Coordinates of N, CA and C in Angstrom, one line a residue:
A43 N 0.8 -1.2 0.0 CA 0.0 0.0 0.0 C 0.9 1.2 0.0
P44 N 0.4 2.3 -0.7 CA 1.2 3.6 -0.7 C 1.3 4.1 0.7
S45 N 2.3 5.1 0.9 CA 2.5 5.6 2.2 C 1.3 6.4 2.8
V46 N 0.4 6.8 1.9 CA -0.8 7.5 2.3 C -1.9 6.5 2.8
A47 N -1.6 5.2 2.7 CA -2.6 4.2 3.0 C -2.2 3.3 4.2
S48 N -3.2 2.8 4.9 CA -2.9 1.9 6.0 C -3.8 0.7 5.8
T49 N -3.3 -0.5 6.0 CA -4.1 -1.7 5.9 C -5.1 -1.9 7.0
V50 N -6.4 -2.1 6.6 CA -7.5 -2.3 7.5 C -7.7 -3.7 7.7
F51 N -7.6 -4.5 6.6 CA -7.9 -5.9 6.7 C -7.2 -6.6 5.5
A52 N -6.6 -7.8 5.7 CA -6.1 -8.5 4.5 C -6.1 -10.0 4.9
N53 N -6.4 -10.8 3.9 CA -6.2 -12.2 3.9 C -5.8 -12.7 2.5
K54 N -5.9 -14.0 2.3 CA -5.4 -14.5 1.0 C -6.3 -14.1 -0.2
W55 N -7.5 -13.7 0.1 CA -8.5 -13.4 -1.0 C -8.7 -11.9 -1.2
V56 N -8.6 -11.1 -0.2 CA -9.0 -9.7 -0.3 C -8.1 -8.8 0.7
G57 N -7.9 -7.5 0.3 CA -7.3 -6.6 1.1 C -8.1 -5.3 1.1
V58 N -8.1 -4.6 2.3 CA -8.8 -3.3 2.4 C -7.8 -2.4 3.0
A59 N -7.7 -1.2 2.4 CA -6.8 -0.1 2.9 C -7.6 1.1 3.1
R60 N -7.2 1.9 4.1 CA -7.8 3.2 4.3 C -6.8 4.2 3.8
V61 N -7.3 5.1 2.9 CA -6.4 6.0 2.2 C -6.8 7.4 2.7
N62 N -5.8 8.2 3.0 CA -5.9 9.6 3.4 C -5.1 10.4 2.4
L63 N -5.7 11.1 1.5 CA -5.0 11.7 0.3 C -5.2 13.2 0.4
P64 N -4.2 14.0 0.9 CA -4.3 15.4 1.0 C -4.4 16.0 -0.4
P65 N -4.9 17.3 -0.5 CA -4.9 18.0 -1.8 C -3.4 18.0 -2.4
G66 N -3.4 17.7 -3.7 CA -2.1 17.8 -4.4 C -1.3 16.5 -4.3
E67 N -1.7 15.6 -3.4 CA -0.9 14.3 -3.2 C -1.2 13.4 -4.4
I68 N -0.2 12.6 -4.8 CA -0.3 11.6 -5.9 C 0.0 10.2 -5.4
I69 N -0.8 9.3 -5.8 CA -0.4 7.9 -5.6 C 0.2 7.5 -7.0
P70 N 1.5 7.2 -7.0 CA 2.1 6.9 -8.3 C 1.6 5.7 -9.1
P71 N 1.9 5.6 -10.3 CA 1.4 4.4 -11.1 C 1.7 3.1 -10.4
H72 N 0.7 2.3 -10.4 CA 0.9 0.9 -9.7 C -0.1 0.0 -10.4
V73 N 0.1 -1.3 -10.3 CA -0.7 -2.3 -10.9 C -1.5 -3.0 -9.8
A74 N -2.8 -3.1 -10.1 CA -3.7 -3.9 -9.1 C -4.8 -4.5 -9.8
G75 N -5.5 -5.4 -9.2 CA -6.7 -6.1 -9.7 C -7.9 -5.1 -9.6
F76 N -9.0 -5.7 -10.1 CA -10.3 -4.9 -10.0 C -10.5 -4.5 -8.6
R77 N -11.0 -3.3 -8.3 CA -11.2 -2.8 -7.0 C -12.4 -1.9 -6.9
F78 N -12.8 -1.7 -5.7 CA -13.9 -0.7 -5.4 C -13.3 0.4 -4.5
L79 N -13.7 1.6 -4.7 CA -13.3 2.7 -3.9 C -14.6 3.2 -3.1
S80 N -14.5 3.2 -1.8 CA -15.6 3.6 -1.0 C -15.3 4.9 -0.3
P81 N -15.8 6.1 -0.8 CA -15.4 7.4 -0.3 C -16.0 7.6 1.1
L82 N -15.1 8.1 2.0 CA -15.6 8.5 3.3 C -15.8 10.0 3.4
T83 N -15.2 10.8 2.5 CA -15.3 12.2 2.4 C -15.5 12.6 0.9
R84 N -16.0 13.8 0.7 CA -16.1 14.3 -0.7 C -14.7 14.8 -1.1
C85 N -14.3 14.5 -2.3 CA -13.1 15.1 -2.9 C -13.1 14.9 -4.4
T86 N -12.2 15.5 -5.1 CA -12.1 15.4 -6.5 C -10.8 14.7 -6.8
L87 N -10.9 13.6 -7.5 CA -9.7 12.8 -7.9 C -9.5 12.8 -9.4
S88 N -8.2 12.6 -9.7 CA -7.9 12.4 -11.1 C -7.3 11.0 -11.2
V89 N -7.9 10.2 -12.0 CA -7.4 8.8 -12.2 C -6.8 8.7 -13.7
V90 N -5.6 8.3 -13.8 CA -4.9 8.2 -15.1 C -4.6 6.7 -15.3
D91 N -5.1 6.1 -16.4 CA -4.8 4.7 -16.7 C -4.5 4.7 -18.2
K92 N -4.5 3.5 -18.8 CA -4.1 3.3 -20.2 C -5.1 4.0 -21.1
D93 N -6.3 4.3 -20.7 CA -7.3 4.9 -21.5 C -7.3 6.4 -21.4
G94 N -6.4 7.0 -20.5 CA -6.4 8.4 -20.4 C -6.7 8.9 -19.0
E95 N -7.1 10.1 -18.8 CA -7.4 10.7 -17.5 C -8.9 10.9 -17.3
E96 N -9.4 10.5 -16.1 CA -10.8 10.7 -15.8 C -10.8 11.5 -14.4
E97 N -11.6 12.5 -14.4 CA -11.9 13.2 -13.1 C -13.1 12.7 -12.5
M98 N -13.0 12.5 -11.2 CA -14.2 12.0 -10.5 C -14.4 12.7 -9.2
N99 N -15.7 13.1 -8.9 CA -16.0 13.7 -7.7 C -16.6 12.7 -6.8
T100 N -16.0 12.3 -5.7 CA -16.4 11.3 -4.8 C -17.5 11.8 -3.8
V101 N -18.4 10.9 -3.5 CA -19.5 11.2 -2.6 C -19.6 10.0 -1.6
P102 N -19.5 10.3 -0.3 CA -19.6 9.2 0.7 C -20.8 8.4 0.4
G103 N -20.6 7.1 0.5 CA -21.7 6.1 0.3 C -21.9 5.7 -1.1
E104 N -21.3 6.3 -2.1 CA -21.4 5.9 -3.5 C -20.1 5.1 -3.9
L105 N -20.2 3.8 -4.1 CA -19.0 3.0 -4.5 C -18.6 3.4 -5.9
V106 N -17.3 3.4 -6.1 CA -16.7 3.7 -7.4 C -15.9 2.5 -7.9
E107 N -16.2 2.0 -9.1 CA -15.5 0.8 -9.6 C -14.2 1.3 -10.2
I108 N -13.1 0.7 -9.9 CA -11.8 1.0 -10.4 C -11.3 -0.3 -11.2
P109 N -11.1 -0.2 -12.5 CA -10.8 -1.4 -13.3 C -9.3 -1.8 -13.0
E110 N -9.1 -3.1 -13.2 CA -7.8 -3.6 -13.0 C -6.8 -3.1 -14.0
G111 N -5.5 -3.1 -13.6 CA -4.5 -2.6 -14.5 C -3.6 -1.6 -13.8
S112 N -2.8 -0.9 -14.6 CA -1.9 0.2 -14.0 C -2.7 1.5 -14.0
L113 N -2.5 2.2 -12.9 CA -3.1 3.6 -12.8 C -2.4 4.4 -11.8
S114 N -2.6 5.7 -11.9 CA -2.2 6.6 -10.8 C -3.4 7.4 -10.4
L115 N -3.3 7.9 -9.2 CA -4.5 8.6 -8.6 C -4.0 9.8 -7.9
S116 N -4.6 11.0 -8.1 CA -4.2 12.2 -7.4 C -5.4 13.0 -7.0
N117 N -5.2 13.7 -5.9 CA -6.3 14.5 -5.3 C -6.1 15.9 -6.0
I118 N -7.1 16.3 -6.8 CA -7.0 17.6 -7.5 C -7.9 18.6 -6.9
G119 N -8.6 18.2 -5.8 CA -9.5 19.1 -5.1 C -8.8 19.9 -4.0
E120 N -9.7 20.6 -3.2 CA -9.2 21.4 -2.2 C -9.3 20.8 -0.8
S121 N -9.9 19.6 -0.7 CA -10.1 19.0 0.6 C -9.4 17.6 0.6
T122 N -9.0 17.2 1.7 CA -8.4 15.8 1.9 C -9.4 14.8 1.5
G123 N -9.0 13.8 0.7 CA -9.9 12.7 0.4 C -9.6 11.5 1.3
E124 N -10.6 10.9 1.9 CA -10.4 9.7 2.7 C -11.3 8.7 2.1
F125 N -10.8 7.5 1.9 CA -11.6 6.4 1.3 C -11.0 5.1 1.7
L126 N -11.9 4.0 1.5 CA -11.4 2.7 1.6 C -11.3 2.1 0.2
I127 N -10.3 1.3 0.0 CA -10.1 0.7 -1.3 C -9.7 -0.7 -1.1

């Protein structure tokens, strides 16, 4: 997990991390399987993968699907983003 993340739960089938991503912070490109992002706060994220860049406004309680593969994630908003992934 990146330095902005802490492991909440992990076993041989699944892992859950809590991410605290301050404004301007970037999670560098990394490869992972299919995942869900569960926002705990509102924030604006930029997700860059093989298909380009997508901006998303996260809303607590609304799951976001993140496809498998290589991607980077950055907080382009003005508030700290907190989420489970």
